[in-house]
Tab-separated table of C-alpha atoms in Angstrom:
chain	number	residue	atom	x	y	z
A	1	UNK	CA	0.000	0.000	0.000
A	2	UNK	CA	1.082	3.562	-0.702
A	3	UNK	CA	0.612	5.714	2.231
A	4	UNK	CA	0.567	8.775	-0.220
A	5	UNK	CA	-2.277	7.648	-2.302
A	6	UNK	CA	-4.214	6.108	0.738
A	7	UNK	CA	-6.753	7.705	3.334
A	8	UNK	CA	-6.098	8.739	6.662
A	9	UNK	CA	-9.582	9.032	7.686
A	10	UNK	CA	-10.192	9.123	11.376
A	11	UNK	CA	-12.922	8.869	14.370
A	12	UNK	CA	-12.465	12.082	16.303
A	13	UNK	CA	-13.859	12.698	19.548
A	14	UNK	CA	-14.128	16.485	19.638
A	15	UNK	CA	-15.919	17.139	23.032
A	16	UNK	CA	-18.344	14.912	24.864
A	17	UNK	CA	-21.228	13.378	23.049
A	18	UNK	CA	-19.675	14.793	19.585
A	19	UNK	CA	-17.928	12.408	17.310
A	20	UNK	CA	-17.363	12.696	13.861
A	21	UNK	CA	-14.799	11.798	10.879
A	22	UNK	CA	-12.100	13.977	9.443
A	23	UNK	CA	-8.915	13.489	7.242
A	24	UNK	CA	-6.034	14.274	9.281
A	25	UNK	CA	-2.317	14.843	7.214
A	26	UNK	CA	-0.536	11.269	6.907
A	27	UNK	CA	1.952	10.939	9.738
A	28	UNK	CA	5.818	10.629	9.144
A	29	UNK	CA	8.557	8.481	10.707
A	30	UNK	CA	9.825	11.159	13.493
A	31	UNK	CA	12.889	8.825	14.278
A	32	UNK	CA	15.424	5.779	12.849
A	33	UNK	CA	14.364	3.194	15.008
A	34	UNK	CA	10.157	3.840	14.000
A	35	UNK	CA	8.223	1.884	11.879
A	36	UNK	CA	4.569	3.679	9.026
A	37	UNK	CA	2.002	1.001	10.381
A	38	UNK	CA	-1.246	1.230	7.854
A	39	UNK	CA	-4.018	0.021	10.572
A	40	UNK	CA	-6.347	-2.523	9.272
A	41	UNK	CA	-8.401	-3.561	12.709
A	42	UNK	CA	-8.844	-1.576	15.960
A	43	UNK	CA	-11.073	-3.390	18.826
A	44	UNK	CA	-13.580	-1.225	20.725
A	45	UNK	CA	-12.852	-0.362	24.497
A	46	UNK	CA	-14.824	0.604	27.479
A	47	UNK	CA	-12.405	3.871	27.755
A	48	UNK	CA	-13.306	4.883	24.186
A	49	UNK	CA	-17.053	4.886	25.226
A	50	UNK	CA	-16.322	6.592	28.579
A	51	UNK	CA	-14.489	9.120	26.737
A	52	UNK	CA	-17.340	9.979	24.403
A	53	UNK	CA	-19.736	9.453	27.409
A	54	UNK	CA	-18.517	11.582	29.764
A	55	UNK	CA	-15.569	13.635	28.174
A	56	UNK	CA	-12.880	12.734	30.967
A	57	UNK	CA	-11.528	9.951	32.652
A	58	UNK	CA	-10.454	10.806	36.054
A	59	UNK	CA	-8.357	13.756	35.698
A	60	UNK	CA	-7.175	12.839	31.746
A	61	UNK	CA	-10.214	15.492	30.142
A	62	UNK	CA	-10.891	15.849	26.350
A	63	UNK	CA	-9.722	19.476	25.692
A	64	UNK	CA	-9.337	19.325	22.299
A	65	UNK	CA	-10.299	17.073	19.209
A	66	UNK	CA	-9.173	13.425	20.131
A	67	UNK	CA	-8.727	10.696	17.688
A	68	UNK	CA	-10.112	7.601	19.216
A	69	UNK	CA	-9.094	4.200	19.711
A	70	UNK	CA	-5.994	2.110	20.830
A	71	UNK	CA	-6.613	-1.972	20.194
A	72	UNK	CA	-5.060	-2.439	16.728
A	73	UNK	CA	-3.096	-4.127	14.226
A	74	UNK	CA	-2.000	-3.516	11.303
A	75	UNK	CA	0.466	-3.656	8.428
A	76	UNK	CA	3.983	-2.430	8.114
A	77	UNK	CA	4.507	0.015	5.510
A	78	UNK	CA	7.515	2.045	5.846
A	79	UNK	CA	10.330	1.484	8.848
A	80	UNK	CA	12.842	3.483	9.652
A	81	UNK	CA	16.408	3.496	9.173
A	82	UNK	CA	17.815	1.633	12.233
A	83	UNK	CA	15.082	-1.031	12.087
A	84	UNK	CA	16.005	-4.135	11.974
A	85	UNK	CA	13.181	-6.279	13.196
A	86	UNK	CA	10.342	-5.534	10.661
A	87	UNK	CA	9.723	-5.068	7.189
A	88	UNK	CA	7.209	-3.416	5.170
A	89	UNK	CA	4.678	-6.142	4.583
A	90	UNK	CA	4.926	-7.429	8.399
A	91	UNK	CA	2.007	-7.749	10.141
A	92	UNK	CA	2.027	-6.497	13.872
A	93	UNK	CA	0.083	-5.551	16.542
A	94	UNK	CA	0.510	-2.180	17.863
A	95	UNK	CA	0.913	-1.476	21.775
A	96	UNK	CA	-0.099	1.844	22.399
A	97	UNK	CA	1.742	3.271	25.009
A	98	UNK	CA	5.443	4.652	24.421
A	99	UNK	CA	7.231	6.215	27.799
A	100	UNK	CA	10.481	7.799	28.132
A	101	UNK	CA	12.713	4.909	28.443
A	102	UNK	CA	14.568	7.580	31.023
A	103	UNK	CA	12.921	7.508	34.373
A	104	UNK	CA	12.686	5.289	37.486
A	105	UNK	CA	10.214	3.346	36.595
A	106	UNK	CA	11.390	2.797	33.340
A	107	UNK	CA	14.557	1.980	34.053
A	108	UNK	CA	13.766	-0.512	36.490
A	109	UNK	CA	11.189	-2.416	34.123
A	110	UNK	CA	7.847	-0.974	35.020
A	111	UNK	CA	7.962	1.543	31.619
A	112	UNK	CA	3.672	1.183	32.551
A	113	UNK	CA	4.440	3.828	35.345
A	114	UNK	CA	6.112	6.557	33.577
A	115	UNK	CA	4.808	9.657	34.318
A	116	UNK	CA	5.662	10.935	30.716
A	117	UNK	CA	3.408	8.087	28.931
A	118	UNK	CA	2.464	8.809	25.527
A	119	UNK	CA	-0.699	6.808	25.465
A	120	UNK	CA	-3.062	6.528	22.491
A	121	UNK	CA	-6.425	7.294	22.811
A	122	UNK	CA	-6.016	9.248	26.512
A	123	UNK	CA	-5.455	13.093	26.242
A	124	UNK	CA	-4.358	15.087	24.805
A	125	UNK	CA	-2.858	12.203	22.794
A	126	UNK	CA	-4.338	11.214	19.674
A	127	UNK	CA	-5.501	7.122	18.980
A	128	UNK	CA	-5.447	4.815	16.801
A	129	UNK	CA	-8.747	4.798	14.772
A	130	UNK	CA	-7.278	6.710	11.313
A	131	UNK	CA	-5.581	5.398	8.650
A	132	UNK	CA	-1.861	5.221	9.041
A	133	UNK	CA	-0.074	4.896	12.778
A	134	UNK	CA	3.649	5.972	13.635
A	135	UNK	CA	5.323	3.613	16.131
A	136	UNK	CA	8.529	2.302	18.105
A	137	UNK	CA	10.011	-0.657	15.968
A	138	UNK	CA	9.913	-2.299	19.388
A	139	UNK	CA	6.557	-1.764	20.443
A	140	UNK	CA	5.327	-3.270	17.204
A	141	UNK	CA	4.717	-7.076	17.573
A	142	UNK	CA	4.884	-9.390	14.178
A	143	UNK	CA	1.971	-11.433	14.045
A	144	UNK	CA	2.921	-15.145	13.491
A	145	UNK	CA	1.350	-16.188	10.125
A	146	UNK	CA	-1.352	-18.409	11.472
A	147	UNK	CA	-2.669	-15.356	13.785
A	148	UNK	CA	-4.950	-13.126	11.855
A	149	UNK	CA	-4.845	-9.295	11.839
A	150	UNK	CA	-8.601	-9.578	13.627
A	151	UNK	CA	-6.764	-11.783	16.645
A	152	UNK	CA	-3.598	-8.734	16.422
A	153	UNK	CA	-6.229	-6.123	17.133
A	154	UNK	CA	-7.184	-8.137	20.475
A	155	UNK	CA	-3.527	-8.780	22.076
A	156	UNK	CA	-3.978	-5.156	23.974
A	157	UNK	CA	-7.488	-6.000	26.264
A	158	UNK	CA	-5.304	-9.791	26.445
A	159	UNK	CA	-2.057	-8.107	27.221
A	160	UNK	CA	-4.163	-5.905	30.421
A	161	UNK	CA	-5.223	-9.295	31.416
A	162	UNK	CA	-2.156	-10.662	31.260
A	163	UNK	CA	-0.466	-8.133	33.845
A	164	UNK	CA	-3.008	-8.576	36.086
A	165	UNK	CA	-2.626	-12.671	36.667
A	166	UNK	CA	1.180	-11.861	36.714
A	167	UNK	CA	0.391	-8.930	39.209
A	168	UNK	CA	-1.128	-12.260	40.978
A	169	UNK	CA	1.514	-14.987	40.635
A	170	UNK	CA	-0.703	-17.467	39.836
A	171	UNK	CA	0.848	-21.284	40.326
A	172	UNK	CA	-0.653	-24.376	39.071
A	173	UNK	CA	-3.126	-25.759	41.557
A	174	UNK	CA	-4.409	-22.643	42.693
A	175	UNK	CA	-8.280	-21.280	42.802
A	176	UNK	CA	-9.184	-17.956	41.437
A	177	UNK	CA	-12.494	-15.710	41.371
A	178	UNK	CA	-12.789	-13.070	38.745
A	179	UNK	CA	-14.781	-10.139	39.446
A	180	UNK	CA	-16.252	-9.055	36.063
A	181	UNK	CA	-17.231	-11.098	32.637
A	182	UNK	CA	-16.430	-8.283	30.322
A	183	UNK	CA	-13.531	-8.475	27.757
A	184	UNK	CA	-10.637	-8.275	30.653
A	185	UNK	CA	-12.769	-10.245	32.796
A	186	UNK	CA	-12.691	-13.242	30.326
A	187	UNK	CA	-9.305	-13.048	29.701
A	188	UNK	CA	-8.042	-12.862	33.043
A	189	UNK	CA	-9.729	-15.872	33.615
A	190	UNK	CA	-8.748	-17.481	30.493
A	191	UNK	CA	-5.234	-16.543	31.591
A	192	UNK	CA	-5.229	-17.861	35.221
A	193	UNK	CA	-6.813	-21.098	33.180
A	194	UNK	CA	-3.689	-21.138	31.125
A	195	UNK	CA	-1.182	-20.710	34.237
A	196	UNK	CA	-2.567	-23.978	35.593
A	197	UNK	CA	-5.316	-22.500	37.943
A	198	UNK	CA	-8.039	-25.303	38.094
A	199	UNK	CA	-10.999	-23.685	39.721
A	200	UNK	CA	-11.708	-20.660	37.938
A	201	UNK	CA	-14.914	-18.593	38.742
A	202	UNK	CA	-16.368	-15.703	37.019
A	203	UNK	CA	-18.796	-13.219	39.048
A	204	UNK	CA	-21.181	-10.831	37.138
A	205	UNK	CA	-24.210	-9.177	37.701
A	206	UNK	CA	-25.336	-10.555	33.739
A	207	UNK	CA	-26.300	-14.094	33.046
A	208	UNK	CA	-25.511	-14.100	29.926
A	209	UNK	CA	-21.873	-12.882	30.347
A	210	UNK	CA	-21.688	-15.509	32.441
A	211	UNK	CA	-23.070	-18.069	30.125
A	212	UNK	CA	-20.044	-17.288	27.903
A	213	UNK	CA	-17.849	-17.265	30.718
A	214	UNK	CA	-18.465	-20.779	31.362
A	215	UNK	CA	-18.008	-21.481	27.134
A	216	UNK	CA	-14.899	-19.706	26.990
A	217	UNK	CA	-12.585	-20.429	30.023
A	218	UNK	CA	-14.638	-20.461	33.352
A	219	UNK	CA	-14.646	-23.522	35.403
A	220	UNK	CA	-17.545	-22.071	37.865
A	221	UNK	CA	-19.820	-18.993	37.396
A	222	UNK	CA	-21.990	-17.036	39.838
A	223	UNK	CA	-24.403	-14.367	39.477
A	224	UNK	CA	-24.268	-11.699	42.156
A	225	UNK	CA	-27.053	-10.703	43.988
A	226	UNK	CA	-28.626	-7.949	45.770
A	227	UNK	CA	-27.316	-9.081	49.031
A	228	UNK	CA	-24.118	-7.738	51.197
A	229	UNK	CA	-20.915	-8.152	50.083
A	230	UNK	CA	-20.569	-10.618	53.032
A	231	UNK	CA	-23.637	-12.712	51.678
A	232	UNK	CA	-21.802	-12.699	47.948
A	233	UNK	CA	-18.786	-14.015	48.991
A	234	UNK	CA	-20.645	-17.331	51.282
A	235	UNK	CA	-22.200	-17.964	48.359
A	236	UNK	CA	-19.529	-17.638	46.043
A	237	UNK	CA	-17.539	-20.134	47.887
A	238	UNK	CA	-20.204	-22.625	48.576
A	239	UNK	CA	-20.798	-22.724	44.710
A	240	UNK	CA	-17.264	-22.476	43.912
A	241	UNK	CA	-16.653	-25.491	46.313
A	242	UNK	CA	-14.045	-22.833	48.097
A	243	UNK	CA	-14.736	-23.218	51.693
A	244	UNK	CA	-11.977	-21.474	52.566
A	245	UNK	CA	-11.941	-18.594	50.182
A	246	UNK	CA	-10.059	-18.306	47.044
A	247	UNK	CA	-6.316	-18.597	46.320
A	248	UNK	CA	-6.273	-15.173	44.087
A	249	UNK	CA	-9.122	-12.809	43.705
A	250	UNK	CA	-9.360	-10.870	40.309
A	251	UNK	CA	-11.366	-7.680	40.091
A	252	UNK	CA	-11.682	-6.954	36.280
A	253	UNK	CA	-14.850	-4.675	36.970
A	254	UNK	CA	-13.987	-1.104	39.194
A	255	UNK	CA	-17.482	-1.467	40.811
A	256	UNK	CA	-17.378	-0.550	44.352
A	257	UNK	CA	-20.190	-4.060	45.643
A	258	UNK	CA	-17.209	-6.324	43.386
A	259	UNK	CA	-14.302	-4.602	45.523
A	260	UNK	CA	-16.269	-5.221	48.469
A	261	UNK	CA	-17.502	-8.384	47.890
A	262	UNK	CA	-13.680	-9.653	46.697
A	263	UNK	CA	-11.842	-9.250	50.016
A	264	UNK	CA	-14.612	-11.054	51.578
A	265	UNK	CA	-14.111	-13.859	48.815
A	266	UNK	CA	-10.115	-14.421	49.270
A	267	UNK	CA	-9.101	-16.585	51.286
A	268	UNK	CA	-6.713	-16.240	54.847
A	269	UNK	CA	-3.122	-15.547	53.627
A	270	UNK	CA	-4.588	-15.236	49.462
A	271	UNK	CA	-3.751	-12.940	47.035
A	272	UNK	CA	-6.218	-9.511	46.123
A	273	UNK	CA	-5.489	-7.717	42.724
A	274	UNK	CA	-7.472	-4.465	41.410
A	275	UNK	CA	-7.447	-4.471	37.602
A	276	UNK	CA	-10.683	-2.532	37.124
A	277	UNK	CA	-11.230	1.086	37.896
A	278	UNK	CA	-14.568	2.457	38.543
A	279	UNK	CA	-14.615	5.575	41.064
A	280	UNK	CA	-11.937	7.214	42.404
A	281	UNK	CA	-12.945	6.445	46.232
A	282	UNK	CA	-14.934	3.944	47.500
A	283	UNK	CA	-15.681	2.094	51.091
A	284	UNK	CA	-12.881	-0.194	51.137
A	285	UNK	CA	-13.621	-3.531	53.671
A	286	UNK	CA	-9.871	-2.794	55.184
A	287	UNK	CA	-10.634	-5.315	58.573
A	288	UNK	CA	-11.220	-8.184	56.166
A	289	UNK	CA	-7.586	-7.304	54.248
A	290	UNK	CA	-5.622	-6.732	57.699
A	291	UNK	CA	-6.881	-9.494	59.552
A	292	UNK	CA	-6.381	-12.480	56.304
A	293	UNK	CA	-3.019	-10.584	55.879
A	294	UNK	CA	-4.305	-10.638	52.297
A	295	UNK	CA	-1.218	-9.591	49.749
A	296	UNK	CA	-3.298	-6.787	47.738
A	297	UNK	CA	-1.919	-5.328	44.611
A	298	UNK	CA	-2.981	-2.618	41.553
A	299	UNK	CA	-2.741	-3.469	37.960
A	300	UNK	CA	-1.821	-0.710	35.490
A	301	UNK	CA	-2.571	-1.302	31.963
A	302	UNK	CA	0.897	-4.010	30.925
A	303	UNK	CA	4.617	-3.498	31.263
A	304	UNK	CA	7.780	-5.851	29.830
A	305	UNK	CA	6.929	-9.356	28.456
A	306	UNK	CA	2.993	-8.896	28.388
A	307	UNK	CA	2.561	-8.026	24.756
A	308	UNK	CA	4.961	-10.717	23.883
A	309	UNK	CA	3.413	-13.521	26.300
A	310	UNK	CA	-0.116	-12.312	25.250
A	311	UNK	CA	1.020	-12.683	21.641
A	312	UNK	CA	2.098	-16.416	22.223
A	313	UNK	CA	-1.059	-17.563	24.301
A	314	UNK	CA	-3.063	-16.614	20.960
A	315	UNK	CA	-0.414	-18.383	18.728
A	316	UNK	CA	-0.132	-21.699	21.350
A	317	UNK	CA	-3.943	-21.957	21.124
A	318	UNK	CA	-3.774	-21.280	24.787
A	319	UNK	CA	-6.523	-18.561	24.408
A	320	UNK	CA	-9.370	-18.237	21.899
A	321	UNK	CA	-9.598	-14.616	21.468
A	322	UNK	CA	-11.614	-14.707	18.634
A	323	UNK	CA	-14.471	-16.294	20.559
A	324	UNK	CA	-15.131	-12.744	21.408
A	325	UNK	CA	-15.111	-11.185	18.545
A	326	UNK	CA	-19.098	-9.940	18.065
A	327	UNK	CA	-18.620	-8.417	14.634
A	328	UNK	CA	-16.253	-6.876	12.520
A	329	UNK	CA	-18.210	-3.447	10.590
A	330	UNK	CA	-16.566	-0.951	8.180
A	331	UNK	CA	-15.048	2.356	9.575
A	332	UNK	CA	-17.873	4.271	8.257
A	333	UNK	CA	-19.555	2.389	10.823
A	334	UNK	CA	-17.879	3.334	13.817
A	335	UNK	CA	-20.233	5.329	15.677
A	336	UNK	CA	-23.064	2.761	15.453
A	337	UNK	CA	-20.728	0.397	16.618
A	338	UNK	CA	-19.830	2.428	19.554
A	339	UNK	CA	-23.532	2.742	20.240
A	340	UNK	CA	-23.774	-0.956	20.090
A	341	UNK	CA	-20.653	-1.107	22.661
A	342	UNK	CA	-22.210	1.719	24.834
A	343	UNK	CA	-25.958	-0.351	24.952
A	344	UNK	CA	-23.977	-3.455	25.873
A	345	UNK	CA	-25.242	-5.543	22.946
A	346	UNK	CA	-21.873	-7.089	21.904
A	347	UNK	CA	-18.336	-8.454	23.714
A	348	UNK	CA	-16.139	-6.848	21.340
A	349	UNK	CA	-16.726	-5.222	18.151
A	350	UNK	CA	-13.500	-4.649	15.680
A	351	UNK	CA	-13.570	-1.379	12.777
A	352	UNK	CA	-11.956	-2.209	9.728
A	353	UNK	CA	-9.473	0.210	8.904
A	354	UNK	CA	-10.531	3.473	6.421
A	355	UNK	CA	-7.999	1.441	3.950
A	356	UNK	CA	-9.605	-2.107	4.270
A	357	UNK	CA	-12.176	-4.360	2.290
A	358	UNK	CA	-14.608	-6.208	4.186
């Protein structure tokens, strides 16, 4: 493909509740060691519907015109002069974050906390629904041929869930509960499935998330009630068969009854990790973490080896991520898909690139 005879068409948030589609100029390689990615797939998240919803997340605000999006893949099309790795023609899968490489954090291996992230899709940086994408060789991951571009555009949500069981240190043997069926949700369990948990149990407040749950990965499922958090947990061990509690409790949702309900759920001695965020204070259960000496820990989007891990899970079979994959529509289509998305009728919907053929 010829970037210069291409579109760059792309989904622009400009303020809350206001999206709509604009040519933007076709970006150029700004360094030797970057790769010209043309994007052919880009998966839906809940932050791109937050976004539009509400305008901000937290204290990251839309101020000015935001290109959305940041779950893609896509095709090499022009590297730069130091890369070795790819080639034009490569497919990859794009992570979307690119930090300094300078600070503490990075330079002790946790590049996820940099303070100077460069994150698509979160202002005032732009995303990754256009045309044409401008990346770190090294944050570009070839595809191996038997994984499609449609799987590519799913590593990132995989490569979340990923950090979070490693947050965990899930061993073979153990018992987990996952709070939330969502996207995450299902891969964290599929994860903890592939790291040799063998009781697995996914907790939602929707049946039929939990329905696929128990298709995809779950071993156990339970549907939370309008009870205490207290009552939730009893009866999540009793039909987890966890007497005890859990080994390693998952929260994949942010919802404050979930948070609650998951330090009741872990066991004496287990393992607590937030994934999901929801709001920024909440009524936190701290006599049931102090006196299980539960290990509790925070999961931040993915850091080193999570891309690459997630990429071989999808290639080993390991996890079916096109199981949930709802529908693939054009990029004209975009905003009805993000209704779709917002209404809660699909898992995960991909847009087709402004260059691709469906």
């Amino acid at each position: 493909m010829d970037p210069k005879s291409a579109s760059n068409l792309s989904f622009i948030l400009n303020k809350q509740k206001d999206l709509c589609f604009a040519n933007r100029p076709l970006p150029s390689l700004s360094g030797p060691h970057d790769v010209l990615v043309a994007v052919n797939y880009t998966g839906i998240c809940g932050s791109d519907v937050h976004y539009w919803q509400h305008g901000a997340i937290g204290h990251f605000a839309v101020k000015k015109p935001m290109i959305l999006g940041h779950e893609s893949a896509g095709t090499v099309v022009e590297v730069g002069s130091s890369v070795t790795s790819l080639k034009a023609g490569d497919r990859v899968t794009i992570e979307p974050g690119y930090p300094c490489r300078r600070c503490p954090p990075c330079l002790s291996g946790h590049y996820n906390l940099c303070p100077e992230m460069r994150f698509a899709a979160t202002p005032p940086h732009d995303g990754t629904l256009t045309g044409f994408w401008v990346a770190p060789s090294d944050f570009c991951f070839k595809l191996p041929e038997h994984v499609s571009l449609q799987e590519g555009a799913l590593i990132e949500p995989l490569a979340v869930a990923v950090h979070i069981v490693r947050q965990a240190v899930i061993t073979p043997g153990q018992s987990v509960v996952v709070m939330g069926a969502g996207p995450v949700g299902l891969f964290c369990a599929a994860v903890a499935r592939s790291f040799g948990a063998t009781k697995v149990c996914s907790v939602d407040i929707v049946d039929s998330k939990l329905q696929f749950a128990k298709e995809f990965s779950s071993t156990h499922t339970y549907i939370s009630q309008r009870v205490s958090a207290a009552e939730n947990a009893a009866n999540i061990k009793k039909t987890c068969g966890l007497p005890e509690g859990a080994d390693v409790v998952l929260d994949a949702s942010g919802a404050e009854p979930s948070i609650q309900t998951s330090l009741h759920t872990v066991r004496m001695g287990g393992t607590y990790v937030q994934g999901g965020m929801g709001k920024s204070d909440i009524t936190f259960p701290i006599m049931e973490l102090c006196l299980k000496e539960v290990t509790a820990k925070g999961s931040f989007r993915y850091g080193s080896g999570d891309y690459k891990l997630a990429v071989e899970l999808v290639a080993s079979g390991k996890v079916n991520v096109k199981k949930l994959i709802s529908e693939t529509v054009a990029f004209k289509d975009a905003e009805q898909a993000f209704e779709k998305v917002k209404e809660g009728q699909v898992i995960k919907v991909l847009i087709a690139g402004p260059n691709e053929k469906l």
